[in-house]
PDB file of C-alpha atoms in Angstrom:
ATOM      1  CA  MET A 910     178.822 100.688 136.557  1.00  0.00           C
ATOM      2  CA  HIS A 911     181.690 102.271 133.628  1.00  0.00           C
ATOM      3  CA  VAL A 912     179.939 103.358 130.915  1.00  0.00           C
ATOM      4  CA  GLN A 913     182.576 101.016 128.832  1.00  0.00           C
ATOM      5  CA  GLU A 914     181.683  98.118 130.962  1.00  0.00           C
ATOM      6  CA  TRP A 915     177.563  98.696 129.635  1.00  0.00           C
ATOM      7  CA  LEU A 916     178.612  99.342 126.025  1.00  0.00           C
ATOM      8  CA  GLU A 917     179.717  95.497 125.861  1.00  0.00           C
ATOM      9  CA  THR A 918     176.741  94.841 127.297  1.00  0.00           C
ATOM     10  CA  VAL A 919     174.856  95.791 124.248  1.00  0.00           C
ATOM     11  CA  PRO A 920     173.887  93.181 121.663  1.00  0.00           C
ATOM     12  CA  ALA A 921     175.858  93.639 118.443  1.00  0.00           C
ATOM     13  CA  ILE A 922     172.295  92.344 116.968  1.00  0.00           C
ATOM     14  CA  SER A 923     170.537  95.074 118.488  1.00  0.00           C
ATOM     15  CA  VAL A 924     173.127  97.892 117.184  1.00  0.00           C
ATOM     16  CA  TYR A 925     172.763  96.413 113.657  1.00  0.00           C
ATOM     17  CA  LEU A 926     168.646  96.658 113.724  1.00  0.00           C
ATOM     18  CA  LEU A 927     168.783 100.007 115.735  1.00  0.00           C
ATOM     19  CA  VAL A 928     171.142 101.770 112.447  1.00  0.00           C
ATOM     20  CA  GLY A 929     169.405 100.116 110.041  1.00  0.00           C
ATOM     21  CA  VAL A 930     165.897 100.930 110.965  1.00  0.00           C
ATOM     22  CA  VAL A 931     166.745 104.425 112.349  1.00  0.00           C
ATOM     23  CA  ILE A 932     168.384 105.264 108.721  1.00  0.00           C
ATOM     24  CA  GLY A 933     165.830 103.514 107.020  1.00  0.00           C
ATOM     25  CA  LEU A 934     163.274 105.732 108.669  1.00  0.00           C
ATOM     26  CA  GLU A 935     165.117 109.117 108.106  1.00  0.00           C
ATOM     27  CA  SER A 936     165.754 108.351 104.293  1.00  0.00           C
ATOM     28  CA  LEU A 937     162.150 107.458 103.341  1.00  0.00           C
ATOM     29  CA  GLY A 938     161.416 111.113 105.262  1.00  0.00           C
ATOM     30  CA  ILE A 939     161.372 110.894 108.689  1.00  0.00           C
ATOM     31  CA  PRO A 940     163.593 113.564 110.197  1.00  0.00           C
ATOM     32  CA  LEU A 941     165.724 111.418 112.527  1.00  0.00           C
ATOM     33  CA  PRO A 942     169.553 111.957 113.544  1.00  0.00           C
ATOM     34  CA  GLY A 943     170.653 108.830 111.413  1.00  0.00           C
ATOM     35  CA  GLU A 944     174.237 110.345 110.801  1.00  0.00           C
ATOM     36  CA  ILE A 945     174.991 110.673 114.341  1.00  0.00           C
ATOM     37  CA  ILE A 946     173.428 107.338 115.308  1.00  0.00           C
ATOM     38  CA  LEU A 947     175.883 105.624 112.059  1.00  0.00           C
ATOM     39  CA  VAL A 948     179.027 107.546 113.623  1.00  0.00           C
ATOM     40  CA  SER A 949     177.965 106.812 116.688  1.00  0.00           C
ATOM     41  CA  SER A 950     177.863 102.701 116.406  1.00  0.00           C
ATOM     42  CA  ALA A 951     181.085 102.859 114.065  1.00  0.00           C
ATOM     43  CA  LEU A 952     182.888 104.300 117.197  1.00  0.00           C
ATOM     44  CA  LEU A 953     181.193 101.916 118.972  1.00  0.00           C
ATOM     45  CA  ALA A 954     182.535  98.702 116.889  1.00  0.00           C
ATOM     46  CA  SER A 955     185.615 100.071 117.008  1.00  0.00           C
ATOM     47  CA  GLN A 956     185.896  99.327 120.939  1.00  0.00           C
ATOM     48  CA  HIS A 957     183.449  96.548 120.500  1.00  0.00           C
ATOM     49  CA  GLY A 958     185.009  93.578 119.306  1.00  0.00           C
ATOM     50  CA  GLU A 959     181.032  91.786 118.981  1.00  0.00           C
ATOM     51  CA  ILE A 960     180.679  94.308 116.327  1.00  0.00           C
ATOM     52  CA  ASP A 961     181.336  93.680 113.384  1.00  0.00           C
ATOM     53  CA  PRO A 962     181.768  96.776 111.031  1.00  0.00           C
ATOM     54  CA  VAL A 963     181.166  95.336 107.624  1.00  0.00           C
ATOM     55  CA  VAL A 964     178.024  93.546 108.721  1.00  0.00           C
ATOM     56  CA  LEU A 965     177.413  97.009 110.261  1.00  0.00           C
ATOM     57  CA  GLY A 966     178.265  99.430 107.276  1.00  0.00           C
ATOM     58  CA  ALA A 967     175.656  96.691 105.374  1.00  0.00           C
ATOM     59  CA  CYS A 968     172.672  97.223 107.780  1.00  0.00           C
ATOM     60  CA  ALA A 969     173.570 101.397 107.279  1.00  0.00           C
ATOM     61  CA  THR A 970     173.807 100.909 103.815  1.00  0.00           C
ATOM     62  CA  ALA A 971     170.379  98.506 102.881  1.00  0.00           C
ATOM     63  CA  GLY A 972     168.586 101.082 105.600  1.00  0.00           C
ATOM     64  CA  ALA A 973     169.701 103.872 103.246  1.00  0.00           C
ATOM     65  CA  ILE A 974     169.000 102.386 100.197  1.00  0.00           C
ATOM     66  CA  ILE A 975     165.375 100.124 100.844  1.00  0.00           C
ATOM     67  CA  GLY A 976     164.522 103.702 102.830  1.00  0.00           C
ATOM     68  CA  ASP A 977     165.016 106.103 100.163  1.00  0.00           C
ATOM     69  CA  SER A 978     163.085 103.323  97.822  1.00  0.00           C
ATOM     70  CA  ILE A 979     159.953 103.712  99.828  1.00  0.00           C
ATOM     71  CA  GLY A 980     160.144 107.380  99.892  1.00  0.00           C
ATOM     72  CA  TYR A 981     160.235 107.340  96.110  1.00  0.00           C
ATOM     73  CA  ALA A 982     157.407 105.190  96.173  1.00  0.00           C
ATOM     74  CA  ILE A 983     155.233 107.246  98.950  1.00  0.00           C
ATOM     75  CA  GLY A 984     156.305 110.185  97.063  1.00  0.00           C
ATOM     76  CA  ARG A 985     155.415 109.155  93.421  1.00  0.00           C
ATOM     77  CA  LYS A 986     152.209 107.916  95.172  1.00  0.00           C
ATOM     78  CA  GLY A 987     151.326 110.877  97.227  1.00  0.00           C
ATOM     79  CA  GLY A 988     152.457 113.792  94.812  1.00  0.00           C
ATOM     80  CA  ARG A 989     152.377 117.593  95.601  1.00  0.00           C
ATOM     81  CA  PRO A 990     149.464 116.948  98.404  1.00  0.00           C
ATOM     82  CA  LEU A 991     151.899 114.577 100.697  1.00  0.00           C
ATOM     83  CA  LEU A 992     154.325 117.708 100.628  1.00  0.00           C
ATOM     84  CA  ALA A 993     152.132 120.039 101.859  1.00  0.00           C
ATOM     85  CA  ARG A 994     150.799 117.723 104.868  1.00  0.00           C
ATOM     86  CA  LEU A 995     154.662 117.046 105.770  1.00  0.00           C
ATOM     87  CA  GLY A 996     155.150 120.879 105.708  1.00  0.00           C
ATOM     88  CA  ARG A 997     152.146 121.441 108.251  1.00  0.00           C
ATOM     89  CA  LYS A 998     153.587 118.822 110.602  1.00  0.00           C
ATOM     90  CA  PHE A 999     157.299 119.395 110.030  1.00  0.00           C
ATOM     91  CA  PRO A1000     157.286 123.311 109.022  1.00  0.00           C
ATOM     92  CA  LYS A1001     160.764 123.504 109.791  1.00  0.00           C
ATOM     93  CA  HIS A1002     162.322 120.871 107.722  1.00  0.00           C
ATOM     94  CA  PHE A1003     159.195 120.844 104.563  1.00  0.00           C
ATOM     95  CA  GLY A1004     158.751 123.963 104.985  1.00  0.00           C
ATOM     96  CA  GLU A1005     157.766 126.272 101.539  1.00  0.00           C
ATOM     97  CA  ALA A1006     161.805 127.512 101.534  1.00  0.00           C
ATOM     98  CA  GLN A1007     163.008 124.332 102.002  1.00  0.00           C
ATOM     99  CA  ILE A1008     161.162 122.606  99.378  1.00  0.00           C
ATOM    100  CA  ALA A1009     161.949 125.310  96.514  1.00  0.00           C
ATOM    101  CA  MET A1010     165.689 124.643  97.722  1.00  0.00           C
ATOM    102  CA  ALA A1011     165.605 121.089  97.262  1.00  0.00           C
ATOM    103  CA  GLU A1012     163.847 121.371  94.050  1.00  0.00           C
ATOM    104  CA  ARG A1013     166.270 123.839  92.306  1.00  0.00           C
ATOM    105  CA  SER A1014     169.091 121.209  93.465  1.00  0.00           C
ATOM    106  CA  PHE A1015     166.830 118.186  91.723  1.00  0.00           C
ATOM    107  CA  GLU A1016     166.577 120.791  88.566  1.00  0.00           C
ATOM    108  CA  LYS A1017     169.495 121.627  88.015  1.00  0.00           C
ATOM    109  CA  TRP A1018     171.356 118.040  89.513  1.00  0.00           C
ATOM    110  CA  GLY A1019     169.112 115.573  88.524  1.00  0.00           C
ATOM    111  CA  MET A1020     169.503 111.761  89.664  1.00  0.00           C
ATOM    112  CA  TRP A1021     173.149 113.705  91.147  1.00  0.00           C
ATOM    113  CA  ALA A1022     170.866 115.647  93.579  1.00  0.00           C
ATOM    114  CA  VAL A1023     170.006 111.782  95.020  1.00  0.00           C
ATOM    115  CA  PHE A1024     173.648 111.063  95.311  1.00  0.00           C
ATOM    116  CA  PHE A1025     174.783 114.049  97.232  1.00  0.00           C
ATOM    117  CA  GLY A1026     171.419 114.501  99.198  1.00  0.00           C
ATOM    118  CA  ARG A1027     173.256 111.616 101.268  1.00  0.00           C
ATOM    119  CA  PHE A1028     175.494 114.252 102.949  1.00  0.00           C
ATOM    120  CA  VAL A1029     173.585 116.502 103.466  1.00  0.00           C
ATOM    121  CA  ALA A1030     171.251 116.288 106.137  1.00  0.00           C
ATOM    122  CA  LEU A1031     167.900 118.248 104.635  1.00  0.00           C
ATOM    123  CA  LEU A1032     168.523 116.647 101.059  1.00  0.00           C
ATOM    124  CA  ARG A1033     169.074 113.141 102.834  1.00  0.00           C
ATOM    125  CA  ILE A1034     165.344 113.764 104.294  1.00  0.00           C
ATOM    126  CA  PHE A1035     163.822 114.920 101.175  1.00  0.00           C
ATOM    127  CA  ALA A1036     165.724 112.620  98.407  1.00  0.00           C
ATOM    128  CA  GLY A1037     163.584 109.993  97.862  1.00  0.00           C
ATOM    129  CA  PRO A1038     160.148 111.399  98.317  1.00  0.00           C
ATOM    130  CA  LEU A1039     160.939 114.212  96.021  1.00  0.00           C
ATOM    131  CA  ALA A1040     162.207 112.518  93.665  1.00  0.00           C
ATOM    132  CA  GLY A1041     159.054 110.272  93.388  1.00  0.00           C
ATOM    133  CA  VAL A1042     156.740 113.555  93.548  1.00  0.00           C
ATOM    134  CA  LEU A1043     158.916 115.116  90.520  1.00  0.00           C
ATOM    135  CA  ARG A1044     158.703 111.745  89.087  1.00  0.00           C
ATOM    136  CA  MET A1045     162.287 111.099  88.075  1.00  0.00           C
ATOM    137  CA  PRO A1046     163.041 108.027  86.101  1.00  0.00           C
ATOM    138  CA  TYR A1047     163.384 105.033  88.245  1.00  0.00           C
ATOM    139  CA  TRP A1048     166.625 103.611  86.816  1.00  0.00           C
ATOM    140  CA  LYS A1049     168.291 107.121  87.590  1.00  0.00           C
ATOM    141  CA  PHE A1050     167.362 107.215  91.175  1.00  0.00           C
ATOM    142  CA  LEU A1051     167.978 104.056  91.624  1.00  0.00           C
ATOM    143  CA  THR A1052     171.498 104.161  90.174  1.00  0.00           C
ATOM    144  CA  ALA A1053     171.985 107.611  92.210  1.00  0.00           C
ATOM    145  CA  ASN A1054     170.615 105.772  95.511  1.00  0.00           C
ATOM    146  CA  VAL A1055     172.123 102.546  95.395  1.00  0.00           C
ATOM    147  CA  LEU A1056     175.964 104.335  94.843  1.00  0.00           C
ATOM    148  CA  GLY A1057     174.964 107.215  97.010  1.00  0.00           C
ATOM    149  CA  GLY A1058     174.181 104.911  99.998  1.00  0.00           C
ATOM    150  CA  ILE A1059     176.964 102.671  99.654  1.00  0.00           C
ATOM    151  CA  ILE A1060     179.230 105.334  99.721  1.00  0.00           C
ATOM    152  CA  TRP A1061     177.932 107.561 102.822  1.00  0.00           C
ATOM    153  CA  ALA A1062     177.131 104.184 104.878  1.00  0.00           C
ATOM    154  CA  GLY A1063     179.807 102.347 103.783  1.00  0.00           C
ATOM    155  CA  GLY A1064     182.283 105.467 103.792  1.00  0.00           C
ATOM    156  CA  THR A1065     181.360 107.041 107.014  1.00  0.00           C
ATOM    157  CA  THR A1066     181.202 103.292 109.091  1.00  0.00           C
ATOM    158  CA  ALA A1067     185.112 102.654 107.870  1.00  0.00           C
ATOM    159  CA  VAL A1068     186.295 106.192 108.667  1.00  0.00           C
ATOM    160  CA  ILE A1069     184.915 106.105 111.861  1.00  0.00           C
ATOM    161  CA  TYR A1070     185.869 102.536 112.714  1.00  0.00           C
ATOM    162  CA  SER A1071     189.012 103.276 111.877  1.00  0.00           C
ATOM    163  CA  VAL A1072     189.751 106.440 113.459  1.00  0.00           C
ATOM    164  CA  GLY A1073     188.188 104.776 116.505  1.00  0.00           C
ATOM    165  CA  VAL A1074     190.584 101.784 116.136  1.00  0.00           C
ATOM    166  CA  VAL A1075     193.628 104.392 116.188  1.00  0.00           C
ATOM    167  CA  ALA A1076     192.561 106.257 118.955  1.00  0.00           C
ATOM    168  CA  GLU A1077     191.805 103.544 121.285  1.00  0.00           C
ATOM    169  CA  ALA A1078     195.475 102.242 120.608  1.00  0.00           C
ATOM    170  CA  TRP A1079     197.260 105.728 121.433  1.00  0.00           C
ATOM    171  CA  LEU A1080     194.794 106.639 124.273  1.00  0.00           C
ATOM    172  CA  LYS A1081     193.877 103.112 125.826  1.00  0.00           C
ATOM    173  CA  ARG A1082     194.821 104.747 129.224  1.00  0.00           C
ATOM    174  CA  PHE A1083     192.006 107.260 128.868  1.00  0.00           C
ATOM    175  CA  SER A1084     188.964 105.959 127.322  1.00  0.00           C
ATOM    176  CA  TRP A1085     186.836 108.565 127.622  1.00  0.00           C
ATOM    177  CA  LEU A1086     189.290 111.071 126.118  1.00  0.00           C
ATOM    178  CA  GLY A1087     189.854 108.595 122.950  1.00  0.00           C
ATOM    179  CA  LEU A1088     186.476 108.396 122.682  1.00  0.00           C
ATOM    180  CA  VAL A1089     185.950 112.441 122.232  1.00  0.00           C
ATOM    181  CA  VAL A1090     189.062 112.380 120.109  1.00  0.00           C
ATOM    182  CA  ALA A1091     188.156 109.773 117.917  1.00  0.00           C
ATOM    183  CA  VAL A1092     184.512 111.403 117.375  1.00  0.00           C
ATOM    184  CA  LEU A1093     186.340 115.035 116.563  1.00  0.00           C
ATOM    185  CA  PHE A1094     188.559 113.279 113.971  1.00  0.00           C
ATOM    186  CA  GLY A1095     185.889 111.108 112.811  1.00  0.00           C
ATOM    187  CA  LEU A1096     183.286 113.918 111.696  1.00  0.00           C
ATOM    188  CA  ALA A1097     186.542 116.168 110.536  1.00  0.00           C
ATOM    189  CA  SER A1098     187.655 113.582 108.156  1.00  0.00           C
ATOM    190  CA  MET A1099     183.916 113.638 106.712  1.00  0.00           C
ATOM    191  CA  LEU A1100     184.039 117.799 106.983  1.00  0.00           C
ATOM    192  CA  VAL A1101     185.491 118.401 103.232  1.00  0.00           C
ATOM    193  CA  LEU A1102     183.366 116.069 101.259  1.00  0.00           C
ATOM    194  CA  LYS A1103     180.169 117.462 103.346  1.00  0.00           C
ATOM    195  CA  ASN A1104     181.126 121.237 102.624  1.00  0.00           C
ATOM    196  CA  ARG A1105     181.598 120.294  99.010  1.00  0.00           C
ATOM    197  CA  ALA A1106     178.053 118.502  98.378  1.00  0.00           C
ATOM    198  CA  LYS A1107     176.545 121.545 100.881  1.00  0.00           C
ATOM    199  CA  LYS A1108     178.223 124.047  98.336  1.00  0.00           C
ATOM    200  CA  ALA A1109     176.318 121.964  95.375  1.00  0.00           C
ATOM    201  CA  ALA A1110     173.289 122.061  97.116  1.00  0.00           C
ATOM    202  CA  ALA A1111     173.408 126.237  97.681  1.00  0.00           C
ATOM    203  CA  GLN A1112     174.650 127.000  94.226  1.00  0.00           C
ATOM    204  CA  SER A1113     171.759 124.853  92.838  1.00  0.00           C
ATOM    205  CA  GLY A1114     169.654 126.470  95.177  1.00  0.00           C
ATOM    206  CA  GLY A1115     170.239 130.410  95.278  1.00  0.00           C
ATOM    207  CA  ASN A1116     167.978 132.185  97.494  1.00  0.00           C
ATOM    208  CA  PRO A1117     165.228 130.079  98.300  1.00  0.00           C
ATOM    209  CA  ALA A1118     162.543 132.881  99.483  1.00  0.00           C
ATOM    210  CA  ALA A1119     163.337 134.403  96.217  1.00  0.00           C
ATOM    211  CA  GLU A1120     161.778 132.336  93.652  1.00  0.00           C
ATOM    212  CA  PRO A1121     158.993 129.853  93.230  1.00  0.00           C
ATOM    213  CA  ALA A1122     158.943 126.385  93.292  1.00  0.00           C
ATOM    214  CA  VAL A1123     160.179 124.591  89.745  1.00  0.00           C
ATOM    215  CA  ALA A1124     156.679 122.885  88.838  1.00  0.00           C
ATOM    216  CA  PRO A1125     157.189 119.272  88.832  1.00  0.00           C
ATOM    217  CA  ALA A1126     157.414 117.002  85.520  1.00  0.00           C
ATOM    218  CA  THR A1127     154.686 114.836  84.199  1.00  0.00           C
ATOM    219  CA  ASP A1128     155.268 111.116  82.811  1.00  0.00           C
TER     220      ASP A1128
END
């Protein structure tokens, strides 16, 4: 079966659920490719009339906000022993160097680390649990979480969907080529914002191996 024909058989509800669940699990601290799933689904929506991009963006936003909130609650309850256990299971994502860099980002930027963390793969996994471990006031966390979730999930969906529609219109005779071009342009359009967020995290983190981790705040 042709790939395009197969994609058209995918039920819209399955796409919505997949996006919401994967992004939610990534946001609560499980290393999953949430951004790849979101970009792929938004591109699919641009070529699949049954998938509503508004509903897709809403599901992605809900998954991001709810997942981060659950991660915050888990981090607040589990504390540093939780990070130690995660470090043993996922050393590439929760190693001492990664945790130290994330902690310094939170120390310098506070609630903005949660906001910008949406646009950086490493901080996207850390933001919720680490904010809980460091006992960031919940109202600050929630404000940054909601704003970051809406702009990241909704903005990504809108940009990739729009690029996909334009690419399909111009390259409809070469559907596979249109798919590739749409992905490349969609990713390129997000590059500036992602680079700025990464630079902000790097400036706040410095050399993660050279400094000790910041001690958590107390109530």
